[in-house]
Coordinates of C-alpha atoms in Angstrom, one line a residue:
X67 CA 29.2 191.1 -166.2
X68 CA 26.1 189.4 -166.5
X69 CA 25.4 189.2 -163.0
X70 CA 26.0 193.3 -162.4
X71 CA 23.1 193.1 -165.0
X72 CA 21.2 191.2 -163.2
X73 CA 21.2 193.3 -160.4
X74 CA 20.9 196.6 -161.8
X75 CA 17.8 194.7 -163.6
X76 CA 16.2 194.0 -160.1
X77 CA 16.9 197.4 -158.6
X78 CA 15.1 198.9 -161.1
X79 CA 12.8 196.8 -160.9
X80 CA 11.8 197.1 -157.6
X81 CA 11.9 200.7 -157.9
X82 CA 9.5 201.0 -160.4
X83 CA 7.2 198.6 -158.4
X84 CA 7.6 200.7 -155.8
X85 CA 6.4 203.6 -156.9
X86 CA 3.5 202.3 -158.3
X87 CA 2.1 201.8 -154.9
X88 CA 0.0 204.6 -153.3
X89 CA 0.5 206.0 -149.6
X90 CA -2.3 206.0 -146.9
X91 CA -4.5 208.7 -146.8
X92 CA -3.6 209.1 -143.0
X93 CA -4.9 205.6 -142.6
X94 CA -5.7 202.7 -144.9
X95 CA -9.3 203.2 -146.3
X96 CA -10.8 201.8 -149.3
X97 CA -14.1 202.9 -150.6
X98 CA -17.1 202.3 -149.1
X99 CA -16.2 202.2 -145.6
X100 CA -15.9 204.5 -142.6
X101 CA -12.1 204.7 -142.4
X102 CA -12.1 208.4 -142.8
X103 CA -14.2 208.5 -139.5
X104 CA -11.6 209.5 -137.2
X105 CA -10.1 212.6 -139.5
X106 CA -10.6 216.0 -139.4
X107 CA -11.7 217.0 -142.7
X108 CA -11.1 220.3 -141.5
X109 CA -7.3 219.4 -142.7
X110 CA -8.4 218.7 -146.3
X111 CA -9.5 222.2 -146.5
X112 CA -6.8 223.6 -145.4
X113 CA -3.8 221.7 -146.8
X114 CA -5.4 220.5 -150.1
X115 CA -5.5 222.8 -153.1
X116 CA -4.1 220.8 -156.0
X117 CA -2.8 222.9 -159.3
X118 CA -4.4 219.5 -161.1
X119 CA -7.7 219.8 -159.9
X120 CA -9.9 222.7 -160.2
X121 CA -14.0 222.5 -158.8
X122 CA -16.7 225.0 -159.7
X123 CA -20.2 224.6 -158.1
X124 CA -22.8 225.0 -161.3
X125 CA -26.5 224.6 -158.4
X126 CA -27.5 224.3 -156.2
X127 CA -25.3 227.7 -154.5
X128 CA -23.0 227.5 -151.6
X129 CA -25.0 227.8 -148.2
X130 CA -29.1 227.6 -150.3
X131 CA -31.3 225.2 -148.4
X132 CA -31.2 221.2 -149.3
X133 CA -34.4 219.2 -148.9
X134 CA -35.4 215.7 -149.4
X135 CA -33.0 213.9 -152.3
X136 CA -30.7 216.2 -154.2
X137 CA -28.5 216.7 -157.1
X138 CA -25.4 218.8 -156.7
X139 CA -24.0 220.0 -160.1
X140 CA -20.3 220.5 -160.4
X141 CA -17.6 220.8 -162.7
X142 CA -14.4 218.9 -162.7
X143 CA -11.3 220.1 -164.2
X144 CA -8.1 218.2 -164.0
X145 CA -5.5 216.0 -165.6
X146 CA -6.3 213.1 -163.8
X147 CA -9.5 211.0 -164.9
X148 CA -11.2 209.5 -163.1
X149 CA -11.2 210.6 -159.6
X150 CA -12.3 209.7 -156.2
X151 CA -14.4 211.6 -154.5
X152 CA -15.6 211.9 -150.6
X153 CA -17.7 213.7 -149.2
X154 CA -17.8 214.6 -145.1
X155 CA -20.6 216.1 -143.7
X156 CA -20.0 217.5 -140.1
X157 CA -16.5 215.5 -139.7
X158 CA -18.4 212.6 -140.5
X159 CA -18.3 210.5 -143.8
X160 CA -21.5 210.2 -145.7
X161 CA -22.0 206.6 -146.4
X162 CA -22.7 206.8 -150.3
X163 CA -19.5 208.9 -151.3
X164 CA -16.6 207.2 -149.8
X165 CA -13.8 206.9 -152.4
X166 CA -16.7 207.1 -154.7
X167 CA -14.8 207.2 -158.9
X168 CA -16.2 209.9 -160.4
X169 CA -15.4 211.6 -164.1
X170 CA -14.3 215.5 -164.8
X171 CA -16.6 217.7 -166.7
X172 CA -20.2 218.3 -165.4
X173 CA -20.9 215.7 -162.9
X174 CA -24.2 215.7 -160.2
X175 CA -23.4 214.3 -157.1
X176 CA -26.9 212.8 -155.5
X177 CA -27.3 213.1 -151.9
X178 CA -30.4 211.8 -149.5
X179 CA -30.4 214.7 -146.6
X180 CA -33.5 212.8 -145.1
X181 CA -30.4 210.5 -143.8
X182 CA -28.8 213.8 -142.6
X183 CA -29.5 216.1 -139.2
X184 CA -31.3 219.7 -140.0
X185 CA -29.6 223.0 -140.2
X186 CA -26.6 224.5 -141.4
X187 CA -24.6 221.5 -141.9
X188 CA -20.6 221.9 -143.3
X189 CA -20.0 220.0 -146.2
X190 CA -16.4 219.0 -147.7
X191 CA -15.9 217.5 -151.3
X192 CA -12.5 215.5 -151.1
X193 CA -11.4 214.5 -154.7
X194 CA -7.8 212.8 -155.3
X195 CA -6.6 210.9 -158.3
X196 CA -7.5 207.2 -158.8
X197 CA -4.3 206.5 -161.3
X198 CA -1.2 205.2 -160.1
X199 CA 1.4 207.8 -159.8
X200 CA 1.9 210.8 -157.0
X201 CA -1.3 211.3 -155.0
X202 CA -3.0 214.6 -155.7
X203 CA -6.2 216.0 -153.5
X204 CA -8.5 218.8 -153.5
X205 CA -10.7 219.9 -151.0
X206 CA -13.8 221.5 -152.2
X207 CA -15.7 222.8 -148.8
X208 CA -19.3 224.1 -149.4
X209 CA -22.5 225.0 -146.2
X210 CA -25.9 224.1 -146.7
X211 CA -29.0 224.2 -145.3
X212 CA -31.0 220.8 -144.7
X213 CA -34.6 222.0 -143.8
X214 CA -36.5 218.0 -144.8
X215 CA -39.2 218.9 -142.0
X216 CA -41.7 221.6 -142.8
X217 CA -43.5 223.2 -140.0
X218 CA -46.5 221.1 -138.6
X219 CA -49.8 222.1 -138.0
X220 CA -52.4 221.5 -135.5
X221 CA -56.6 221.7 -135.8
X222 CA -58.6 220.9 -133.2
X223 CA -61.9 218.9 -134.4
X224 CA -64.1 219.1 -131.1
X225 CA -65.7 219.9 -129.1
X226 CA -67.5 222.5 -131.4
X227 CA -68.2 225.9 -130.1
X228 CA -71.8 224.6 -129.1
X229 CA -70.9 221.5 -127.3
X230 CA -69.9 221.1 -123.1
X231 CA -66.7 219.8 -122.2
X232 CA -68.3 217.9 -119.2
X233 CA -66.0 216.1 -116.5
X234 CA -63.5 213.9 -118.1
X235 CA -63.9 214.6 -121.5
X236 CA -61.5 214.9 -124.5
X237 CA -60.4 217.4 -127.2
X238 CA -60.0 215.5 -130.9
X239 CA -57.2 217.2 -132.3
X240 CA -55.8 216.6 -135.9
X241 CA -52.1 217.1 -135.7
X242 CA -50.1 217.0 -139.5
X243 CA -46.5 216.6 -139.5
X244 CA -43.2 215.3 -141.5
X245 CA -42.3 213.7 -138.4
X246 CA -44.1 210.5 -137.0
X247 CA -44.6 212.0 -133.5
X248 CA -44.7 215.4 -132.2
X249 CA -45.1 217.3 -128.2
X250 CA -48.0 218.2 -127.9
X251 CA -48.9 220.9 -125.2
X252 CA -52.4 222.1 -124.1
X253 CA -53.2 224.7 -121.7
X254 CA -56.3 225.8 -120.2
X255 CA -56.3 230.0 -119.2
X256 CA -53.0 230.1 -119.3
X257 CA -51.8 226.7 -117.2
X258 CA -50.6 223.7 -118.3
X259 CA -52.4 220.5 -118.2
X260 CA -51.2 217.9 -116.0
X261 CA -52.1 215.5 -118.9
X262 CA -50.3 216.9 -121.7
X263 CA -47.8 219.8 -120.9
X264 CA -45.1 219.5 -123.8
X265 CA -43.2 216.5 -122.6
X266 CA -45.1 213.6 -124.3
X267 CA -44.6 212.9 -127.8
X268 CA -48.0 211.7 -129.8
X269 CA -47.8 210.4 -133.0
X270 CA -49.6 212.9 -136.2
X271 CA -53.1 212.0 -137.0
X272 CA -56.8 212.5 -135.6
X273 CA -57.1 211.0 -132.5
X274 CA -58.5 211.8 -128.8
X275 CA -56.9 213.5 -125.7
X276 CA -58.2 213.3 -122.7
X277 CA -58.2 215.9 -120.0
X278 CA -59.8 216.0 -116.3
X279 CA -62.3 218.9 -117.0
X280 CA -63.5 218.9 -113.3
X281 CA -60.5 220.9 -112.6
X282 CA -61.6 224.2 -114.3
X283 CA -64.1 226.6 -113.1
X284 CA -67.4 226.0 -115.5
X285 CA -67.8 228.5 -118.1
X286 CA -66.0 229.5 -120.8
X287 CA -62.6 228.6 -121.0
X288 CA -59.7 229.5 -123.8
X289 CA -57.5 226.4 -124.5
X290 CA -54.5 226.4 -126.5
X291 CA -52.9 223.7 -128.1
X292 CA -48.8 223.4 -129.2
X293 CA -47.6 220.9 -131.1
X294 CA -43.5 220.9 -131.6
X295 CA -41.5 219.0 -133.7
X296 CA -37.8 217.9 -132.4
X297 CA -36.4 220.7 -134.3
X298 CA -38.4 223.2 -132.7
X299 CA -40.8 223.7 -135.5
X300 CA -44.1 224.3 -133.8
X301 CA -48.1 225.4 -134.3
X302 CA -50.6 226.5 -132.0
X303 CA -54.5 226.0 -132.3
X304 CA -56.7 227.7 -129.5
X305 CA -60.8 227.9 -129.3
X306 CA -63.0 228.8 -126.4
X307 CA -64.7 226.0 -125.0
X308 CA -67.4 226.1 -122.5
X309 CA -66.7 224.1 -119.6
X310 CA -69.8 222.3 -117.3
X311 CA -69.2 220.0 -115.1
X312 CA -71.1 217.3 -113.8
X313 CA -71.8 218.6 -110.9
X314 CA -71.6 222.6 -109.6
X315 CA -72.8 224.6 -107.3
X316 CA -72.6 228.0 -105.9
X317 CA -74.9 229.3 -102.2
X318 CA -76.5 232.2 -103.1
X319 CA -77.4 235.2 -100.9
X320 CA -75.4 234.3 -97.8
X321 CA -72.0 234.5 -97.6
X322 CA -69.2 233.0 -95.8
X323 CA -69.8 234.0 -91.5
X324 CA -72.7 235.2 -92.6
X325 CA -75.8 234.3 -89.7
X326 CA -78.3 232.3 -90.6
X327 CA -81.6 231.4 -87.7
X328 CA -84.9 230.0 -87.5
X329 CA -86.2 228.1 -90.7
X330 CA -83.2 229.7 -92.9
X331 CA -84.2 229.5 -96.7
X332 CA -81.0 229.3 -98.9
X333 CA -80.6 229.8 -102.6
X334 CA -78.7 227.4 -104.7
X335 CA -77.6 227.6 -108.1
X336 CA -76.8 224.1 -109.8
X337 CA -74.4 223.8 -113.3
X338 CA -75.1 220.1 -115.0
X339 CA -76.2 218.8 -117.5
X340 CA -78.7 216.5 -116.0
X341 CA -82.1 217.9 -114.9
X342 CA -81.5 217.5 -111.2
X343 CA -79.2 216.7 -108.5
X344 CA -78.7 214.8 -105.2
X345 CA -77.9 218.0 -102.3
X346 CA -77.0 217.0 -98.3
X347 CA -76.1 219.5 -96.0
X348 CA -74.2 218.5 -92.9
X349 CA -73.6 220.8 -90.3
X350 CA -70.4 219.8 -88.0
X351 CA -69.5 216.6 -89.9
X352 CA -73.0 215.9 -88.8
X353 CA -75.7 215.2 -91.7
X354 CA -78.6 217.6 -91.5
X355 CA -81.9 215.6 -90.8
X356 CA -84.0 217.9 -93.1
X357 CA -81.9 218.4 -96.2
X358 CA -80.2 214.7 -96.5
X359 CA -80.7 213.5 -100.4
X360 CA -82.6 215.9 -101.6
X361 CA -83.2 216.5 -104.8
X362 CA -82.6 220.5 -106.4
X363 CA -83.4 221.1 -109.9
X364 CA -80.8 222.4 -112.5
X365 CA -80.2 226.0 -112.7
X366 CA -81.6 228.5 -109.4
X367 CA -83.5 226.8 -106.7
X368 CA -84.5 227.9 -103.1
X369 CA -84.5 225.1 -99.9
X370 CA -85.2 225.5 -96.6
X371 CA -83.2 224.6 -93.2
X372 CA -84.0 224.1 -89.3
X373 CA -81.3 226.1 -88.1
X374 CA -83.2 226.1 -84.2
X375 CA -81.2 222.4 -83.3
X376 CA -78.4 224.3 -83.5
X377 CA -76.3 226.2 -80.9
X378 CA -75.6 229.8 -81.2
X379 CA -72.1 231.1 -82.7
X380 CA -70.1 229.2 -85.7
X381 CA -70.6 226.3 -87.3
X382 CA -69.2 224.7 -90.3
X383 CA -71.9 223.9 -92.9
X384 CA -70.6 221.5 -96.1
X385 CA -72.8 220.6 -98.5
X386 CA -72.7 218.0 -100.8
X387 CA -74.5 217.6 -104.7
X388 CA -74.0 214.3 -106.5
X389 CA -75.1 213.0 -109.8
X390 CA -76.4 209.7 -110.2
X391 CA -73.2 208.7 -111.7
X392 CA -70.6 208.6 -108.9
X393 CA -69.8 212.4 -109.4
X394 CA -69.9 215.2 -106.1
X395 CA -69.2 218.5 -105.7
X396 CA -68.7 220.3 -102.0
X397 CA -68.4 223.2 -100.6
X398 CA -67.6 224.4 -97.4
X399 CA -69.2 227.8 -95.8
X400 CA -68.8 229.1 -92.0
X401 CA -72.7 230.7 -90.9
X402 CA -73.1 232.1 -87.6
X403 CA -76.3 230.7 -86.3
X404 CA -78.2 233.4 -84.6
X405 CA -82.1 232.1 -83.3
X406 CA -81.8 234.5 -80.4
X407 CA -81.4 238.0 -80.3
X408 CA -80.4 240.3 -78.1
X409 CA -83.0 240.3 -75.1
X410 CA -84.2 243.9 -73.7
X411 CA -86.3 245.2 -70.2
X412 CA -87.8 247.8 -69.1
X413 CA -89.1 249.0 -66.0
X414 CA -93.3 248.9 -65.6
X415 CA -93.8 249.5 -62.0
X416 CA -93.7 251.2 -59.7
X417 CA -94.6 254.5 -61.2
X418 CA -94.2 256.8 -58.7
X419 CA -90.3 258.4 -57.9
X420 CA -90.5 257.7 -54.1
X421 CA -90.9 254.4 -52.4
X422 CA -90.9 253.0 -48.4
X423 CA -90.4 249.8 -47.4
X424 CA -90.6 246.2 -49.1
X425 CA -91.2 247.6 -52.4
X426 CA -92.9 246.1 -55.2
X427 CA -91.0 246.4 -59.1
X428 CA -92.4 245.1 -61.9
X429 CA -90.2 244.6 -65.2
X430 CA -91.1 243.8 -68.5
X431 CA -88.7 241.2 -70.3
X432 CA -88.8 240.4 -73.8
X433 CA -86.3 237.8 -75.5
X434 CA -86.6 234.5 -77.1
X435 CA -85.8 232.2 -75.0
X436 CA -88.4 231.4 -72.4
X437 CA -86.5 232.7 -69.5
X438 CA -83.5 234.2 -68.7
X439 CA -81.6 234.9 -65.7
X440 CA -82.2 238.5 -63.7
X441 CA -79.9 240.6 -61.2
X442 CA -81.2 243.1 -59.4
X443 CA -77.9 245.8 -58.7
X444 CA -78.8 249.3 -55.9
X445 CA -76.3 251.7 -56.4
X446 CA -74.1 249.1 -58.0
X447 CA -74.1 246.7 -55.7
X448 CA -75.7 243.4 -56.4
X449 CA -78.7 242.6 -53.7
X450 CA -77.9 239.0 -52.8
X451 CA -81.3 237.7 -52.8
X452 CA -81.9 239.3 -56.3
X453 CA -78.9 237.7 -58.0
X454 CA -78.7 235.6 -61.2
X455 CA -82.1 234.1 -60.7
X456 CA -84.3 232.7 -62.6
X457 CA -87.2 234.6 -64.1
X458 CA -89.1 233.7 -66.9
X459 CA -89.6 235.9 -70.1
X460 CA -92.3 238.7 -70.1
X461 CA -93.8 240.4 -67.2
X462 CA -91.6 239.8 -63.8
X463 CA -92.0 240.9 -60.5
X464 CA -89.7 241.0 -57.4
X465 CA -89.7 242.7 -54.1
X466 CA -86.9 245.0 -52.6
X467 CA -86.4 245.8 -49.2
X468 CA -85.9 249.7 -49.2
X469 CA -85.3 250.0 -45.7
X470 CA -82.1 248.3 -45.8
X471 CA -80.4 251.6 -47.4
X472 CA -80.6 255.2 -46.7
X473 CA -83.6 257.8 -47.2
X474 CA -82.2 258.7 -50.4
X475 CA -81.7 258.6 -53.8
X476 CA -80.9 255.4 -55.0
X477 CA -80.1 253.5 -58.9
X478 CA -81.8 250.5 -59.1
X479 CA -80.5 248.4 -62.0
X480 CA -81.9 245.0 -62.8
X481 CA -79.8 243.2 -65.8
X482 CA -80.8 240.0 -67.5
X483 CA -78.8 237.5 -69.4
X484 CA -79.6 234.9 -71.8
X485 CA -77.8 231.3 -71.4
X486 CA -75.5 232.3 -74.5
X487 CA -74.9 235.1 -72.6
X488 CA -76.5 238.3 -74.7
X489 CA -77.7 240.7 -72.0
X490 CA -79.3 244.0 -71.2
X491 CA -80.3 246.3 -68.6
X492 CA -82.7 248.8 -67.2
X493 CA -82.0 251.3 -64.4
X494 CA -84.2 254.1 -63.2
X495 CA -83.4 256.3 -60.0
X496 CA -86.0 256.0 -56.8
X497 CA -85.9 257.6 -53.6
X498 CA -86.2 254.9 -50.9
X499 CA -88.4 257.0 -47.6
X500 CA -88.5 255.2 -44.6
X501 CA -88.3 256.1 -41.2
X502 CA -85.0 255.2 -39.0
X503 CA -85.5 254.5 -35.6
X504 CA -84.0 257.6 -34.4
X505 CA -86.8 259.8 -35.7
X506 CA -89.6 257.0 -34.3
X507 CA -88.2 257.4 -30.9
X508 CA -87.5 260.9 -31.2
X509 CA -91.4 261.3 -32.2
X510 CA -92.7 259.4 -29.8
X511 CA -90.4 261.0 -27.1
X512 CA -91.9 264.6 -28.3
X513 CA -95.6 263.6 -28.8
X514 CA -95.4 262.4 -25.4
X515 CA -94.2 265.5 -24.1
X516 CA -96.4 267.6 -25.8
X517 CA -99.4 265.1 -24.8
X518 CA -97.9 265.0 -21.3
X519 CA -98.5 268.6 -20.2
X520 CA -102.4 268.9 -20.9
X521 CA -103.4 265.5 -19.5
X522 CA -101.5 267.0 -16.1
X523 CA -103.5 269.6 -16.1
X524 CA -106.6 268.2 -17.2
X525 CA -105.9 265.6 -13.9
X526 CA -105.8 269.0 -11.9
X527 CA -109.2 270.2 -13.1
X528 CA -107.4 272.5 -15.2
X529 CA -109.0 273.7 -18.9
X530 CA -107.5 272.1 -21.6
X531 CA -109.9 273.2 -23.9
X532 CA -108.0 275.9 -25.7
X533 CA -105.0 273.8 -25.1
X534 CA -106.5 271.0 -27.6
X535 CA -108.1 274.1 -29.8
X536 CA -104.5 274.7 -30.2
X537 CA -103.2 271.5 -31.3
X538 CA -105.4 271.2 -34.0
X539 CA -104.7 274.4 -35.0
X540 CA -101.0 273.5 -35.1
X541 CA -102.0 270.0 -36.8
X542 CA -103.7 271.7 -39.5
X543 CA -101.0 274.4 -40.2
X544 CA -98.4 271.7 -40.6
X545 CA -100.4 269.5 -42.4
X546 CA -101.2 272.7 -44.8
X547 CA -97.6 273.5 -45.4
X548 CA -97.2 270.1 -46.9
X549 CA -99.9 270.5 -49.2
X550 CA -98.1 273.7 -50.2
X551 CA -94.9 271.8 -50.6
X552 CA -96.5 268.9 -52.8
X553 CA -96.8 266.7 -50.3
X554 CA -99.7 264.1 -51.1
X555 CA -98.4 260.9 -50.3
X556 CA -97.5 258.9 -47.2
X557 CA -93.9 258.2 -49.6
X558 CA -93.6 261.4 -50.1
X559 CA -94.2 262.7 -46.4
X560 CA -91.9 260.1 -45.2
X561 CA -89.3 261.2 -47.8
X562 CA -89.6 264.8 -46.4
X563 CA -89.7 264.7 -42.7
X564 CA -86.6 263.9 -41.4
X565 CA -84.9 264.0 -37.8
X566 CA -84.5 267.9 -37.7
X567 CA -88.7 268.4 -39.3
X568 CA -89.4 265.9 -36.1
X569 CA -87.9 268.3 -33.6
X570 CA -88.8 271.3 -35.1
X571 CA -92.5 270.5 -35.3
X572 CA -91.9 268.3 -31.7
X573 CA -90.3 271.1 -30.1
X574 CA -93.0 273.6 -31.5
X575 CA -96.1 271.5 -30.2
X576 CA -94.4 270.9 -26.6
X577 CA -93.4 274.4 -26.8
X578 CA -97.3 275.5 -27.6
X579 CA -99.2 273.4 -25.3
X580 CA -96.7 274.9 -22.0
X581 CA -97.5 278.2 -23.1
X582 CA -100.8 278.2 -24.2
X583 CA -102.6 277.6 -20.4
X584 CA -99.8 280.2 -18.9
X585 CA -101.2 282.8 -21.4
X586 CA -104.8 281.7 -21.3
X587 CA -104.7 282.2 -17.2
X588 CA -102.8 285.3 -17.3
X589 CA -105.8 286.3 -19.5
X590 CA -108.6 285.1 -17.1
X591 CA -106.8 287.0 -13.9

C-alpha cells in the first residue's frame, strides 16, 4: 500500500515538473541573442492574437517617420506580468529587444534607427508571457519611416565670378552632409568631367577638386555640381565660370584653304593670362624660318610670312604658341599658296590683216614668273619649231613662215604656260599672201609672150612705139583698178592676184600688143 503511494507520489510529481517547463519558440532562444534570425516574423502576425494580451500604440502613429533615437509609447494590457517582448525589423531581430521583460500599462520602447537602414521599414512587436504556465504571444505589427539622413547640400567657394579658371585649376566646394562621404558630380556645359562624374565618393567638408580646364573652349562656361548621398538624397550648386587657358589662339582673317602669297600678313588673337606668348609656324612639318619663337602679345596682333619659298597649291600650316611654363596650344589650317597668277598675252605686232612670207609677230606676255613656255598653234595645228619653247616674260618675238600654208585666211594662236601650269592664249586671224609657183611661172610665161611680140618686130624695123604707148596705158589701167579696189600694199596685192588675175591681165597684154601693130598698119595703108 505504501509503495502504490509512492508511485502515485512520483507520477504526480513528474507531471507537475513537467508542465512547468516551457516549449521552444520554434527553436531554443534566450534573450539577447539572434536565435529568432532564421523565422519569419511574418508568422507571429498571422497566427498570434492572444485573448490575454491586448497592445494599443499611444505615439508615435503607425507608418509617421522615425529619426535618430526614439521612444515608442504603448500600452500593455494582459493578465500576465511581466512579459517578453521582441521586436523584428525587416525579418531581422533588433539587437536591443530580444526577449527583452517588459511590464503592462504605459511602457516606451527606445529604439536607435541610426543602427537601422532608411525607408519604410516593417516593424513587429512579439510579446509572450514570462511566467511559467501555457505560453501565450501577441504579435503587434506596426510600418515606419526611418528618414536619419537629411538632404545634403553643396556651395561652391571659388573661383568667384571675377576670377579665371586657368589650365589645371580647381573648384573649392563646401559639401554638408549626415553622411561622411558623398558622390560628387561636376559637369561642365552639360558633359561630365572625366575627374568627377558621380562615381567617387568624397568625404563632406571644404576642400579642393581639381579639374583639367584645358579641355574647355575659353570663355564663359556654366558648371554644375551634384552631390548624392547613398540614399539618393542629392543637391546641386552651378555658377558660370570664365574659362582662360594658358595658352589660346584663334587665325584671324583667313580661313581654312583659304590662299595666302607673297609676304602674307596674318592676324592672331591670343587668350592668357601672361602678357605674351612664344608663336612658330611650320609649314609641312617643316619650321618656318621667319616666324620660329616669336614672340605675339596678349590679345589681337598682326605678323608677317614669306610665303614665296613655297610651291604653289596646298600646304599644311600648324602653328604653335607656348607659355614659358611648359604649356602649347596648336592649330592646324590648310592655305593654298598662290604667288603666281594667272599669266595673260596679247598680240602687238604685226598690225596690219595681210602678211607674205617669213613673218614677223610680236607678243606681249605678262605673268610673274620670269619666263614661261610659248606655243605657237595655225589653224590648230601646233608649228613644230614654235612649240613649248622658252620665252621670257614681257615683250617676245618669233618668226612664221607664211608660205608654208595657203593664200588664205588663217588663226594664228600662240598659248603660254607657266611651270605650275596656269595658262592663256591669244589668237587673232591673218591672211597669209604669197605667191605659189604656179602663178610665178604662169607670169613669167605671159610677160614673156607679151614682151616677145614687139621685140620681133622691133628686130624687123617694125614701130613699136604705139605698141609700148600701149603697155603703159594697160599698166596704168590695172595698176588704177587696184587703187580703186584698196589696194596699197605689196601684202595686199599679193593677197589679190591670184592664178585666174595672172591670166586675165597676161592674156589681155599678149592679146594687146598682137593687135595693136595689125590695127596701127591697117591705119597707115
Amino acid at each position: 500500500m505504501n509503495g502504490k503511494r509512492i508511485t502515485v507520489l512520483l507520477l504526480l510529481t513528474a507531471i507537475f515538473v513537467g508542465t512547468l517547463q516551457l516549449p521552444p519558440l520554434a527553436g531554443d532562444f534566450t534573450a539577447n541573442t539572434n536565435e529568432f534570425n532564421h523565422i519569419d516574423p511574418g508568422m507571429f502576425t498571422a497566427y498570434f492574437d492572444s485573448e490575454n494580451i491586448s497592445i494599443t500604440l499611444i505615439t508615435p502613429a503607425n507608418q509617421s517617420t522615425l529619426v535618430g533615437t526614439v521612444n515608442i509609447t504603448i500600452d500593455v494590457v494582459s493578465d500576465y506580468d511581466p512579459l517578453n517582448l521582441t521586436l523584428f525589423v525587416e525579418d531581422e531581430i533588433y539587437e536591443d529587444l530580444n526577449r527583452t521583460e517588459i511590464s503592462v500599462g504605459l511602457q516606451n520602447v527606445t529604439i536607435d534607427t541610426l543602427n537601422l537602414p532608411e525607408g519604410s521599414l516593417n516593424f513587429t512587436f512579439l510579446f509572450e508571457n514570462a511566467s511559467f504556465g501555457a505560453i501565450d504571444r501577441e504579435s503587434y505589427p506596426l510600418v515606419f519611416e526611418v528618414d536619419n539622413h537629411g538632404y545634403p547640400s553643396v556651395e561652391i567657394l571659388a573661383p568667384d565670378e571675377d576670377e579665371l579658371f586657368t589650365g589645371l585649376d580647381s573648384l573649392y566646394l563646401n559639401i554638408s552632409a549626415d553622411y561622411t562621404e558623398v558622390y560628387l558630380n561636376i559637369t561642365i556645359n552639360g558633359v561630365p568631367t572625366e575627374e568627377w562624374n558621380g562615381s567617387q565618393l568624397v568625404p563632406v567638408g571644404a576642400a579642393n577638386y581639381t579639374i583639367n580646364g584645358s579641355r574647355y573652349e575659353n570663355g564663359d562656361n556654366l558648371v554644375d555640381v551634384v552631390v548624392v548621398t547613398e540614399e539618393g538624397l542629392s543637391d546641386e550648386a552651378e555658377a558660370i565660370i570664365s574659362f582662360l587657358d594658358h595658352v589660346r589662339f584663334s587665325i584671324i582673317g583667313i580661313t581654312n584653304f583659304g590662299e595666302v602669297s607673297g609676304e602674307q600678313e596674318i592676324t592672331i588673337r591670343v587668350f592668357t593670362p601672361y602678357d605674351s606668348v612664344n608663336l612658330t609656324v611650320s609649314v609641312d612639318g617643316d619650321v618656318a624660318d621667319d616666324v620660329s619663337n616669336i614672340t605675339v602679345p596678349e590679345g589681337r596682333s598682326d605678323f608677317t610670312m614669306d610665303t614665296t619659298g613655297y610651291s604653289e597649291g596646298e600646304h599644311e600650316f600648324l602653328f604653335t604658341a607656348y607659355d614659358g611654363f611648359g604649356h602649347s596650344w596648336s592649330q592646324n589650317l590648310t592655305f593654298i599658296v598662290n604667288n603666281h597668277r594667272e599669266p595673260s598675252i596679247s598680240f602687238t605686232a604685226p598690225t596690219q590683216d595681210i602678211i607674205v612670207g617669213l613673218a614677223e609677230f610680236t607678243v606681249n606676255i605678262e605673268t610673274t614668273y620670269s619666263e614661261v613656255f610659248l606655243s605657237v598653234y595655225v589653224d590648230g595645228n601646233a608649228v613644230d619649231v614654235l612649240t613649248n619653247i622658252t620665252a621670257p616674260a614681257g615683250a617676245y618675238a618669233f618668226n612664221l613662215d607664211t608660205t608654208l600654208y595657203t593664200k588664205w585666211q588663217h588663226e594664228v594662236k600662240v598659248v603660254v604656260t607657266t611651270v605650275e601650269g596656269l595658262s592663256a592664249e591669244a589668237a587673232s586671224p591673218f591672211g597669209f599672201a604669197n605667191f605659189k609657183i604656179e602663178e610665178i611661172l604662169s607670169a613669167i610665161v605671159l610677160i614673156g609672150i607679151a614682151l616677145s611680140i614687139p621685140l620681133m618686130r622691133f628686130k624687123r624695123g617694125e614701130s613699136v612705139r604705139m605698141t609700148l604707148i600701149v603697155d603703159v596705158i594697160f599698166i596704168l589701167v590695172v595698176v588704177g583698178i587696184f587703187l580703186a579696189l584698196g589696194v596699197t600694199s605689196l601684202p595686199l596685192m599679193i593677197w589679190h592676184i591670184n592664178l585666174a588675175s595672172i591670166w586675165a591681165i597676161g592674156t589681155t597684154l599678149v592679146a594687146t600688143n598682137w593687135l595693136v601693130p595689125l590695127f596701127t598698119t591697117a591705119t597707115e595703108q
